[in-house]
Amino acid sequence: MKFQNSKQILFTTVKWIFICLLIGILSGSASAFFLVALEWVTQFRIQHDWIIWLLPFGGLLVGLSYYYWGESVVKGNNLLLEEYENPKKVIPLKMAPLVLLGTLLTHLFGGSAGREGTAVQMGGAIADQFTKLFKLDTTERKILIILGISAGFASVFGTPLAGAIFALEVVYFSKINLKSIFLSFLVAYSAYFTVEFWQVKHTHYSIPDVPEISLNNLFYTVLISILFGIAALLFSRTTHFWGSLFSKYIKYPPLRPFVGGIFLAIAIAGFGFTKFSGLGVPVIVDSFSTANPWYDFLLKILFTGFTLGAGFKGGEVTPLFFVGATLGSTLSLVVPMPIALLAGMGFVAVFSGATHTPIACTIMGIELFGLQTGLFIAIACIVAYFSSGSTGIYKSQIVKGAKYKLYRKLNSNF
């Protein structure tokens, strides 16, 4: 009996390690291809900025592709969260090519969007295919979804620790199978090293000057982190507002990104707001050394919310980085702390507030900026998390824990 139990444990362990390696390699390779393709379309748009005027037609292509072939996967990241919370059926593999194509079209023609949603959806769709192949039950299928999210996030940003924790935190820790924790880290590193194998590089950021920990600096950190949380709240509400508005007044879904593309093309190309198209990585990098105008973060919120609300594809996280970094950079004009540290805190804190994932965002900040920034990053992420309201960018995300209790108590008092 003991021999049989040991044999079963060994078989299960080997099986899940094999699954993790498969998901990591496949998701990492998909992310590597996506990152290379995304860089290509971005450079093409920069060199041929007239193409922004074709954004409505790019939007129409995205809308039509999802209307005729992608109705079952149009919810994107929210579908992954719904299937984790209430498993029903395997996520169709077509989610991966559809979101890849939709995101590349969005960026090629100048829409304001991110990339994590694409990588996470590709990872989730790839991972869930192993449900039938290995005849997994509902509990094991939940693990697959976590692994897909972990692999996608870790590979697209080059932050395996944050990717592993983000996948666990975004579905809420208390509902996690214990073996998911080890597997999430294993698949994150597998995906990360796969991207490294393909020699695809990630953007590097630096915070060269970290001040001493003093009451003054801690006070300023808490104060500006509340502003980061409010920015996260504004981002989430803006995205949901435009999505509801387009759904209400334009009943035929493919026309939503077409109409939205007309307004975006006029604003971006006609009025010279090209810095807010695409990912905006150059602006993010510059914000660590040069103070941004006070309105940059607001315009990025507006353009991204409008782009995604109209039905274009992409993620929200890199635009959240943009919003946080430019807001922190602007605050350096009035807050006596290093500009790079303020931009770095905003970079991860706004993300924390909008996704309800302060632990993952703290780890991400340390991975990107170094351990010496840890205390400032942690405070910023936690304060922004609590001050960003109860609504995040993912409508299907279950918000529980301390934040849930805080806002439930506040609502009951008013």
PDB file of N, CA, C and O in Angstrom, residues 153 162 165-166 169 207 218 220-230 232-233 320-321 324 341-370 373-389 402-403 406-407:
ATOM      1  N   PHE A 153       2.052  36.433 -17.658  1.00  0.00           N
ATOM      2  CA  PHE A 153       2.498  37.660 -16.998  1.00  0.00           C
ATOM      3  C   PHE A 153       4.016  37.672 -16.839  1.00  0.00           C
ATOM      4  O   PHE A 153       4.682  38.666 -17.142  1.00  0.00           O
ATOM      5  N   ALA A 162       7.000  38.154  -9.603  1.00  0.00           N
ATOM      6  CA  ALA A 162       5.749  38.912  -9.616  1.00  0.00           C
ATOM      7  C   ALA A 162       4.684  38.176 -10.411  1.00  0.00           C
ATOM      8  O   ALA A 162       3.504  38.166 -10.030  1.00  0.00           O
ATOM      9  N   ILE A 165       3.188  35.335  -8.268  1.00  0.00           N
ATOM     10  CA  ILE A 165       2.345  35.837  -7.178  1.00  0.00           C
ATOM     11  C   ILE A 165       1.100  36.525  -7.724  1.00  0.00           C
ATOM     12  O   ILE A 165       0.007  36.399  -7.160  1.00  0.00           O
ATOM     13  N   PHE A 166       1.237  37.246  -8.838  1.00  0.00           N
ATOM     14  CA  PHE A 166       0.077  37.901  -9.446  1.00  0.00           C
ATOM     15  C   PHE A 166      -0.999  36.879  -9.783  1.00  0.00           C
ATOM     16  O   PHE A 166      -2.192  37.107  -9.524  1.00  0.00           O
ATOM     17  N   GLU A 169      -2.622  35.909  -6.553  1.00  0.00           N
ATOM     18  CA  GLU A 169      -3.297  37.007  -5.850  1.00  0.00           C
ATOM     19  C   GLU A 169      -4.536  37.491  -6.589  1.00  0.00           C
ATOM     20  O   GLU A 169      -5.530  37.872  -5.968  1.00  0.00           O
ATOM     21  N   ILE A 207      16.497  53.147 -10.580  1.00  0.00           N
ATOM     22  CA  ILE A 207      16.322  54.165  -9.541  1.00  0.00           C
ATOM     23  C   ILE A 207      17.670  54.297  -8.841  1.00  0.00           C
ATOM     24  O   ILE A 207      17.976  53.555  -7.905  1.00  0.00           O
ATOM     25  N   LEU A 218       8.568  59.111   4.745  1.00  0.00           N
ATOM     26  CA  LEU A 218       7.443  58.189   4.897  1.00  0.00           C
ATOM     27  C   LEU A 218       6.114  58.930   4.787  1.00  0.00           C
ATOM     28  O   LEU A 218       5.151  58.427   4.195  1.00  0.00           O
ATOM     29  N   TYR A 220       5.531  61.714   3.048  1.00  0.00           N
ATOM     30  CA  TYR A 220       5.321  62.030   1.634  1.00  0.00           C
ATOM     31  C   TYR A 220       4.939  60.779   0.839  1.00  0.00           C
ATOM     32  O   TYR A 220       4.097  60.835  -0.068  1.00  0.00           O
ATOM     33  N   THR A 221       5.528  59.660   1.196  1.00  0.00           N
ATOM     34  CA  THR A 221       5.221  58.411   0.500  1.00  0.00           C
ATOM     35  C   THR A 221       3.760  58.027   0.658  1.00  0.00           C
ATOM     36  O   THR A 221       3.079  57.668  -0.303  1.00  0.00           O
ATOM     37  N   VAL A 222       3.259  58.114   1.890  1.00  0.00           N
ATOM     38  CA  VAL A 222       1.846  57.802   2.145  1.00  0.00           C
ATOM     39  C   VAL A 222       0.940  58.788   1.415  1.00  0.00           C
ATOM     40  O   VAL A 222      -0.057  58.398   0.781  1.00  0.00           O
ATOM     41  N   LEU A 223       1.289  60.055   1.462  1.00  0.00           N
ATOM     42  CA  LEU A 223       0.458  61.097   0.847  1.00  0.00           C
ATOM     43  C   LEU A 223       0.329  60.898  -0.657  1.00  0.00           C
ATOM     44  O   LEU A 223      -0.778  60.908  -1.211  1.00  0.00           O
ATOM     45  N   ILE A 224       1.454  60.718  -1.333  1.00  0.00           N
ATOM     46  CA  ILE A 224       1.385  60.577  -2.791  1.00  0.00           C
ATOM     47  C   ILE A 224       0.791  59.226  -3.192  1.00  0.00           C
ATOM     48  O   ILE A 224       0.185  59.108  -4.262  1.00  0.00           O
ATOM     49  N   SER A 225       0.915  58.232  -2.316  1.00  0.00           N
ATOM     50  CA  SER A 225       0.352  56.920  -2.635  1.00  0.00           C
ATOM     51  C   SER A 225      -1.172  56.961  -2.638  1.00  0.00           C
ATOM     52  O   SER A 225      -1.819  56.195  -3.365  1.00  0.00           O
ATOM     53  N   ILE A 226      -1.742  57.827  -1.835  1.00  0.00           N
ATOM     54  CA  ILE A 226      -3.200  58.030  -1.886  1.00  0.00           C
ATOM     55  C   ILE A 226      -3.588  58.567  -3.257  1.00  0.00           C
ATOM     56  O   ILE A 226      -4.588  58.145  -3.856  1.00  0.00           O
ATOM     57  N   LEU A 227      -2.773  59.483  -3.790  1.00  0.00           N
ATOM     58  CA  LEU A 227      -3.027  60.014  -5.131  1.00  0.00           C
ATOM     59  C   LEU A 227      -2.883  58.921  -6.185  1.00  0.00           C
ATOM     60  O   LEU A 227      -3.656  58.876  -7.152  1.00  0.00           O
ATOM     61  N   PHE A 228      -1.912  58.028  -5.998  1.00  0.00           N
ATOM     62  CA  PHE A 228      -1.759  56.907  -6.928  1.00  0.00           C
ATOM     63  C   PHE A 228      -3.011  56.023  -6.902  1.00  0.00           C
ATOM     64  O   PHE A 228      -3.462  55.540  -7.942  1.00  0.00           O
ATOM     65  N   GLY A 229      -3.553  55.808  -5.702  1.00  0.00           N
ATOM     66  CA  GLY A 229      -4.769  55.006  -5.591  1.00  0.00           C
ATOM     67  C   GLY A 229      -5.951  55.664  -6.276  1.00  0.00           C
ATOM     68  O   GLY A 229      -6.748  54.999  -6.943  1.00  0.00           O
ATOM     69  N   ILE A 230      -6.062  56.967  -6.147  1.00  0.00           N
ATOM     70  CA  ILE A 230      -7.150  57.706  -6.807  1.00  0.00           C
ATOM     71  C   ILE A 230      -6.986  57.638  -8.323  1.00  0.00           C
ATOM     72  O   ILE A 230      -7.974  57.509  -9.061  1.00  0.00           O
ATOM     73  N   ALA A 232      -5.647  55.167  -9.928  1.00  0.00           N
ATOM     74  CA  ALA A 232      -6.061  53.807 -10.289  1.00  0.00           C
ATOM     75  C   ALA A 232      -7.581  53.710 -10.357  1.00  0.00           C
ATOM     76  O   ALA A 232      -8.143  53.093 -11.275  1.00  0.00           O
ATOM     77  N   LEU A 233      -8.242  54.314  -9.391  1.00  0.00           N
ATOM     78  CA  LEU A 233      -9.705  54.340  -9.375  1.00  0.00           C
ATOM     79  C   LEU A 233     -10.247  55.039 -10.613  1.00  0.00           C
ATOM     80  O   LEU A 233     -11.182  54.548 -11.270  1.00  0.00           O
ATOM     81  N   LEU A 320      -1.198  51.518 -17.201  1.00  0.00           N
ATOM     82  CA  LEU A 320      -1.180  51.828 -15.768  1.00  0.00           C
ATOM     83  C   LEU A 320       0.220  52.228 -15.326  1.00  0.00           C
ATOM     84  O   LEU A 320       0.385  53.139 -14.506  1.00  0.00           O
ATOM     85  N   PHE A 321       1.239  51.547 -15.864  1.00  0.00           N
ATOM     86  CA  PHE A 321       2.623  51.951 -15.591  1.00  0.00           C
ATOM     87  C   PHE A 321       2.849  53.389 -16.047  1.00  0.00           C
ATOM     88  O   PHE A 321       3.488  54.179 -15.353  1.00  0.00           O
ATOM     89  N   GLY A 324       1.050  55.855 -13.662  1.00  0.00           N
ATOM     90  CA  GLY A 324       1.741  55.968 -12.380  1.00  0.00           C
ATOM     91  C   GLY A 324       3.085  56.647 -12.481  1.00  0.00           C
ATOM     92  O   GLY A 324       3.425  57.510 -11.660  1.00  0.00           O
ATOM     93  N   LEU A 341      12.570  57.658  -7.988  1.00  0.00           N
ATOM     94  CA  LEU A 341      11.861  56.897  -6.957  1.00  0.00           C
ATOM     95  C   LEU A 341      10.364  57.181  -7.019  1.00  0.00           C
ATOM     96  O   LEU A 341       9.542  56.267  -6.909  1.00  0.00           O
ATOM     97  N   LEU A 342       9.996  58.442  -7.211  1.00  0.00           N
ATOM     98  CA  LEU A 342       8.586  58.800  -7.307  1.00  0.00           C
ATOM     99  C   LEU A 342       7.939  58.146  -8.530  1.00  0.00           C
ATOM    100  O   LEU A 342       6.823  57.629  -8.453  1.00  0.00           O
ATOM    101  N   ALA A 343       8.647  58.165  -9.659  1.00  0.00           N
ATOM    102  CA  ALA A 343       8.129  57.527 -10.866  1.00  0.00           C
ATOM    103  C   ALA A 343       8.009  56.019 -10.658  1.00  0.00           C
ATOM    104  O   ALA A 343       7.016  55.401 -11.071  1.00  0.00           O
ATOM    105  N   GLY A 344       9.001  55.419 -10.003  1.00  0.00           N
ATOM    106  CA  GLY A 344       8.971  53.979  -9.751  1.00  0.00           C
ATOM    107  C   GLY A 344       7.843  53.577  -8.814  1.00  0.00           C
ATOM    108  O   GLY A 344       7.174  52.559  -9.028  1.00  0.00           O
ATOM    109  N   MET A 345       7.637  54.378  -7.776  1.00  0.00           N
ATOM    110  CA  MET A 345       6.523  54.077  -6.859  1.00  0.00           C
ATOM    111  C   MET A 345       5.190  54.168  -7.581  1.00  0.00           C
ATOM    112  O   MET A 345       4.315  53.304  -7.425  1.00  0.00           O
ATOM    113  N   GLY A 346       5.019  55.214  -8.394  1.00  0.00           N
ATOM    114  CA  GLY A 346       3.782  55.348  -9.152  1.00  0.00           C
ATOM    115  C   GLY A 346       3.592  54.219 -10.141  1.00  0.00           C
ATOM    116  O   GLY A 346       2.480  53.713 -10.346  1.00  0.00           O
ATOM    117  N   PHE A 347       4.682  53.814 -10.762  1.00  0.00           N
ATOM    118  CA  PHE A 347       4.705  52.733 -11.755  1.00  0.00           C
ATOM    119  C   PHE A 347       3.976  51.493 -11.235  1.00  0.00           C
ATOM    120  O   PHE A 347       3.115  50.925 -11.918  1.00  0.00           O
ATOM    121  N   VAL A 348       4.312  51.052 -10.026  1.00  0.00           N
ATOM    122  CA  VAL A 348       3.713  49.827  -9.488  1.00  0.00           C
ATOM    123  C   VAL A 348       2.489  50.096  -8.606  1.00  0.00           C
ATOM    124  O   VAL A 348       1.605  49.244  -8.497  1.00  0.00           O
ATOM    125  N   ALA A 349       2.412  51.277  -7.996  1.00  0.00           N
ATOM    126  CA  ALA A 349       1.311  51.554  -7.063  1.00  0.00           C
ATOM    127  C   ALA A 349      -0.023  51.698  -7.778  1.00  0.00           C
ATOM    128  O   ALA A 349      -1.050  51.194  -7.303  1.00  0.00           O
ATOM    129  N   VAL A 350      -0.046  52.375  -8.921  1.00  0.00           N
ATOM    130  CA  VAL A 350      -1.296  52.518  -9.674  1.00  0.00           C
ATOM    131  C   VAL A 350      -1.754  51.147 -10.174  1.00  0.00           C
ATOM    132  O   VAL A 350      -2.940  50.828 -10.156  1.00  0.00           O
ATOM    133  N   PHE A 351      -0.803  50.352 -10.600  1.00  0.00           N
ATOM    134  CA  PHE A 351      -1.094  48.972 -11.000  1.00  0.00           C
ATOM    135  C   PHE A 351      -1.695  48.193  -9.833  1.00  0.00           C
ATOM    136  O   PHE A 351      -2.685  47.469  -9.982  1.00  0.00           O
ATOM    137  N   SER A 352      -1.131  48.355  -8.646  1.00  0.00           N
ATOM    138  CA  SER A 352      -1.623  47.680  -7.447  1.00  0.00           C
ATOM    139  C   SER A 352      -3.071  48.049  -7.154  1.00  0.00           C
ATOM    140  O   SER A 352      -3.908  47.182  -6.873  1.00  0.00           O
ATOM    141  N   GLY A 353      -3.359  49.346  -7.227  1.00  0.00           N
ATOM    142  CA  GLY A 353      -4.708  49.804  -6.928  1.00  0.00           C
ATOM    143  C   GLY A 353      -5.737  49.321  -7.932  1.00  0.00           C
ATOM    144  O   GLY A 353      -6.868  48.984  -7.572  1.00  0.00           O
ATOM    145  N   ALA A 354      -5.355  49.259  -9.202  1.00  0.00           N
ATOM    146  CA  ALA A 354      -6.305  48.903 -10.255  1.00  0.00           C
ATOM    147  C   ALA A 354      -6.554  47.408 -10.364  1.00  0.00           C
ATOM    148  O   ALA A 354      -7.579  46.982 -10.903  1.00  0.00           O
ATOM    149  N   THR A 355      -5.631  46.594  -9.847  1.00  0.00           N
ATOM    150  CA  THR A 355      -5.780  45.135  -9.960  1.00  0.00           C
ATOM    151  C   THR A 355      -5.968  44.441  -8.610  1.00  0.00           C
ATOM    152  O   THR A 355      -6.132  43.218  -8.564  1.00  0.00           O
ATOM    153  N   HIS A 356      -5.945  45.204  -7.514  1.00  0.00           N
ATOM    154  CA  HIS A 356      -6.087  44.642  -6.158  1.00  0.00           C
ATOM    155  C   HIS A 356      -4.999  43.604  -5.868  1.00  0.00           C
ATOM    156  O   HIS A 356      -5.265  42.566  -5.255  1.00  0.00           O
ATOM    157  N   THR A 357      -3.774  43.875  -6.303  1.00  0.00           N
ATOM    158  CA  THR A 357      -2.685  42.907  -6.104  1.00  0.00           C
ATOM    159  C   THR A 357      -1.451  43.596  -5.499  1.00  0.00           C
ATOM    160  O   THR A 357      -0.404  43.687  -6.163  1.00  0.00           O
ATOM    161  N   PRO A 358      -1.524  44.064  -4.266  1.00  0.00           N
ATOM    162  CA  PRO A 358      -0.404  44.801  -3.679  1.00  0.00           C
ATOM    163  C   PRO A 358       0.853  43.957  -3.447  1.00  0.00           C
ATOM    164  O   PRO A 358       1.966  44.467  -3.540  1.00  0.00           O
ATOM    165  N   ILE A 359       0.689  42.668  -3.158  1.00  0.00           N
ATOM    166  CA  ILE A 359       1.858  41.827  -2.908  1.00  0.00           C
ATOM    167  C   ILE A 359       2.647  41.619  -4.198  1.00  0.00           C
ATOM    168  O   ILE A 359       3.866  41.812  -4.239  1.00  0.00           O
ATOM    169  N   ALA A 360       1.946  41.240  -5.267  1.00  0.00           N
ATOM    170  CA  ALA A 360       2.615  41.031  -6.549  1.00  0.00           C
ATOM    171  C   ALA A 360       3.284  42.300  -7.045  1.00  0.00           C
ATOM    172  O   ALA A 360       4.398  42.265  -7.583  1.00  0.00           O
ATOM    173  N   CYS A 361       2.612  43.439  -6.845  1.00  0.00           N
ATOM    174  CA  CYS A 361       3.165  44.707  -7.322  1.00  0.00           C
ATOM    175  C   CYS A 361       4.392  45.122  -6.511  1.00  0.00           C
ATOM    176  O   CYS A 361       5.334  45.709  -7.059  1.00  0.00           O
ATOM    177  N   THR A 362       4.379  44.829  -5.228  1.00  0.00           N
ATOM    178  CA  THR A 362       5.568  45.098  -4.408  1.00  0.00           C
ATOM    179  C   THR A 362       6.748  44.263  -4.883  1.00  0.00           C
ATOM    180  O   THR A 362       7.864  44.764  -5.042  1.00  0.00           O
ATOM    181  N   ILE A 363       6.496  42.979  -5.127  1.00  0.00           N
ATOM    182  CA  ILE A 363       7.550  42.100  -5.624  1.00  0.00           C
ATOM    183  C   ILE A 363       8.036  42.566  -6.993  1.00  0.00           C
ATOM    184  O   ILE A 363       9.248  42.566  -7.270  1.00  0.00           O
ATOM    185  N   MET A 364       7.114  42.985  -7.834  1.00  0.00           N
ATOM    186  CA  MET A 364       7.501  43.475  -9.155  1.00  0.00           C
ATOM    187  C   MET A 364       8.409  44.696  -9.038  1.00  0.00           C
ATOM    188  O   MET A 364       9.415  44.813  -9.753  1.00  0.00           O
ATOM    189  N   GLY A 365       8.047  45.616  -8.141  1.00  0.00           N
ATOM    190  CA  GLY A 365       8.868  46.805  -7.937  1.00  0.00           C
ATOM    191  C   GLY A 365      10.280  46.457  -7.501  1.00  0.00           C
ATOM    192  O   GLY A 365      11.255  47.050  -7.981  1.00  0.00           O
ATOM    193  N   ILE A 366      10.391  45.480  -6.609  1.00  0.00           N
ATOM    194  CA  ILE A 366      11.721  45.055  -6.139  1.00  0.00           C
ATOM    195  C   ILE A 366      12.495  44.370  -7.261  1.00  0.00           C
ATOM    196  O   ILE A 366      13.701  44.584  -7.416  1.00  0.00           O
ATOM    197  N   GLU A 367      11.797  43.542  -8.061  1.00  0.00           N
ATOM    198  CA  GLU A 367      12.464  42.893  -9.196  1.00  0.00           C
ATOM    199  C   GLU A 367      12.981  43.912 -10.204  1.00  0.00           C
ATOM    200  O   GLU A 367      14.066  43.753 -10.769  1.00  0.00           O
ATOM    201  N   LEU A 368      12.195  44.954 -10.460  1.00  0.00           N
ATOM    202  CA  LEU A 368      12.552  45.941 -11.481  1.00  0.00           C
ATOM    203  C   LEU A 368      13.547  46.977 -10.988  1.00  0.00           C
ATOM    204  O   LEU A 368      14.450  47.386 -11.718  1.00  0.00           O
ATOM    205  N   PHE A 369      13.376  47.420  -9.730  1.00  0.00           N
ATOM    206  CA  PHE A 369      14.130  48.587  -9.252  1.00  0.00           C
ATOM    207  C   PHE A 369      15.176  48.276  -8.189  1.00  0.00           C
ATOM    208  O   PHE A 369      15.969  49.144  -7.833  1.00  0.00           O
ATOM    209  N   GLY A 370      15.154  47.064  -7.644  1.00  0.00           N
ATOM    210  CA  GLY A 370      16.146  46.713  -6.652  1.00  0.00           C
ATOM    211  C   GLY A 370      15.597  46.654  -5.232  1.00  0.00           C
ATOM    212  O   GLY A 370      14.620  47.336  -4.894  1.00  0.00           O
ATOM    213  N   THR A 373      14.793  49.718  -2.772  1.00  0.00           N
ATOM    214  CA  THR A 373      13.560  50.518  -2.894  1.00  0.00           C
ATOM    215  C   THR A 373      12.386  49.846  -2.187  1.00  0.00           C
ATOM    216  O   THR A 373      11.282  50.394  -2.167  1.00  0.00           O
ATOM    217  N   GLY A 374      12.615  48.666  -1.615  1.00  0.00           N
ATOM    218  CA  GLY A 374      11.534  47.814  -1.133  1.00  0.00           C
ATOM    219  C   GLY A 374      10.533  48.465  -0.205  1.00  0.00           C
ATOM    220  O   GLY A 374       9.323  48.324  -0.395  1.00  0.00           O
ATOM    221  N   LEU A 375      11.006  49.170   0.826  1.00  0.00           N
ATOM    222  CA  LEU A 375      10.077  49.747   1.797  1.00  0.00           C
ATOM    223  C   LEU A 375       9.185  50.805   1.163  1.00  0.00           C
ATOM    224  O   LEU A 375       7.962  50.815   1.383  1.00  0.00           O
ATOM    225  N   PHE A 376       9.767  51.693   0.365  1.00  0.00           N
ATOM    226  CA  PHE A 376       8.976  52.733  -0.296  1.00  0.00           C
ATOM    227  C   PHE A 376       7.976  52.118  -1.270  1.00  0.00           C
ATOM    228  O   PHE A 376       6.810  52.539  -1.332  1.00  0.00           O
ATOM    229  N   ILE A 377       8.419  51.114  -2.019  1.00  0.00           N
ATOM    230  CA  ILE A 377       7.538  50.443  -2.977  1.00  0.00           C
ATOM    231  C   ILE A 377       6.379  49.747  -2.256  1.00  0.00           C
ATOM    232  O   ILE A 377       5.226  49.825  -2.667  1.00  0.00           O
ATOM    233  N   ALA A 378       6.690  49.055  -1.157  1.00  0.00           N
ATOM    234  CA  ALA A 378       5.660  48.326  -0.418  1.00  0.00           C
ATOM    235  C   ALA A 378       4.599  49.269   0.144  1.00  0.00           C
ATOM    236  O   ALA A 378       3.392  49.012   0.025  1.00  0.00           O
ATOM    237  N   ILE A 379       5.039  50.372   0.747  1.00  0.00           N
ATOM    238  CA  ILE A 379       4.087  51.342   1.302  1.00  0.00           C
ATOM    239  C   ILE A 379       3.216  51.909   0.195  1.00  0.00           C
ATOM    240  O   ILE A 379       1.991  52.036   0.341  1.00  0.00           O
ATOM    241  N   ALA A 380       3.836  52.268  -0.919  1.00  0.00           N
ATOM    242  CA  ALA A 380       3.081  52.845  -2.031  1.00  0.00           C
ATOM    243  C   ALA A 380       2.029  51.872  -2.550  1.00  0.00           C
ATOM    244  O   ALA A 380       0.872  52.261  -2.785  1.00  0.00           O
ATOM    245  N   CYS A 381       2.393  50.612  -2.714  1.00  0.00           N
ATOM    246  CA  CYS A 381       1.451  49.623  -3.239  1.00  0.00           C
ATOM    247  C   CYS A 381       0.303  49.351  -2.274  1.00  0.00           C
ATOM    248  O   CYS A 381      -0.860  49.231  -2.688  1.00  0.00           O
ATOM    249  N   ILE A 382       0.613  49.257  -0.992  1.00  0.00           N
ATOM    250  CA  ILE A 382      -0.420  48.956   0.005  1.00  0.00           C
ATOM    251  C   ILE A 382      -1.389  50.130   0.163  1.00  0.00           C
ATOM    252  O   ILE A 382      -2.619  49.949   0.183  1.00  0.00           O
ATOM    253  N   VAL A 383      -0.859  51.347   0.263  1.00  0.00           N
ATOM    254  CA  VAL A 383      -1.720  52.528   0.422  1.00  0.00           C
ATOM    255  C   VAL A 383      -2.577  52.735  -0.822  1.00  0.00           C
ATOM    256  O   VAL A 383      -3.779  53.025  -0.732  1.00  0.00           O
ATOM    257  N   ALA A 384      -1.976  52.602  -2.010  1.00  0.00           N
ATOM    258  CA  ALA A 384      -2.738  52.756  -3.249  1.00  0.00           C
ATOM    259  C   ALA A 384      -3.824  51.689  -3.355  1.00  0.00           C
ATOM    260  O   ALA A 384      -4.937  51.959  -3.822  1.00  0.00           O
ATOM    261  N   TYR A 385      -3.503  50.496  -2.907  1.00  0.00           N
ATOM    262  CA  TYR A 385      -4.475  49.396  -2.910  1.00  0.00           C
ATOM    263  C   TYR A 385      -5.709  49.748  -2.081  1.00  0.00           C
ATOM    264  O   TYR A 385      -6.847  49.552  -2.516  1.00  0.00           O
ATOM    265  N   PHE A 386      -5.493  50.286  -0.885  1.00  0.00           N
ATOM    266  CA  PHE A 386      -6.620  50.611  -0.015  1.00  0.00           C
ATOM    267  C   PHE A 386      -7.362  51.881  -0.437  1.00  0.00           C
ATOM    268  O   PHE A 386      -8.532  52.061  -0.091  1.00  0.00           O
ATOM    269  N   SER A 387      -6.709  52.767  -1.167  1.00  0.00           N
ATOM    270  CA  SER A 387      -7.345  54.046  -1.513  1.00  0.00           C
ATOM    271  C   SER A 387      -7.907  54.080  -2.928  1.00  0.00           C
ATOM    272  O   SER A 387      -8.339  55.131  -3.399  1.00  0.00           O
ATOM    273  N   SER A 388      -7.944  52.919  -3.604  1.00  0.00           N
ATOM    274  CA  SER A 388      -8.377  52.893  -5.008  1.00  0.00           C
ATOM    275  C   SER A 388      -9.816  52.444  -5.201  1.00  0.00           C
ATOM    276  O   SER A 388     -10.255  52.225  -6.327  1.00  0.00           O
ATOM    277  N   GLY A 389     -10.566  52.302  -4.111  1.00  0.00           N
ATOM    278  CA  GLY A 389     -11.957  51.898  -4.237  1.00  0.00           C
ATOM    279  C   GLY A 389     -12.105  50.395  -4.397  1.00  0.00           C
ATOM    280  O   GLY A 389     -11.133  49.647  -4.440  1.00  0.00           O
ATOM    281  N   ALA A 402      -9.000  42.284   3.499  1.00  0.00           N
ATOM    282  CA  ALA A 402      -9.078  43.522   4.273  1.00  0.00           C
ATOM    283  C   ALA A 402      -9.746  44.646   3.488  1.00  0.00           C
ATOM    284  O   ALA A 402     -10.537  45.422   4.034  1.00  0.00           O
ATOM    285  N   LYS A 403      -9.433  44.760   2.213  1.00  0.00           N
ATOM    286  CA  LYS A 403     -10.019  45.827   1.405  1.00  0.00           C
ATOM    287  C   LYS A 403     -11.533  45.652   1.273  1.00  0.00           C
ATOM    288  O   LYS A 403     -12.297  46.607   1.370  1.00  0.00           O
ATOM    289  N   LEU A 406     -13.144  46.660   4.495  1.00  0.00           N
ATOM    290  CA  LEU A 406     -13.088  48.107   4.690  1.00  0.00           C
ATOM    291  C   LEU A 406     -14.192  48.808   3.915  1.00  0.00           C
ATOM    292  O   LEU A 406     -14.944  49.619   4.477  1.00  0.00           O
ATOM    293  N   TYR A 407     -14.335  48.482   2.636  1.00  0.00           N
ATOM    294  CA  TYR A 407     -15.326  49.181   1.821  1.00  0.00           C
ATOM    295  C   TYR A 407     -16.752  48.736   2.115  1.00  0.00           C
ATOM    296  O   TYR A 407     -17.694  49.501   1.966  1.00  0.00           O
TER     297      TYR A 407
END
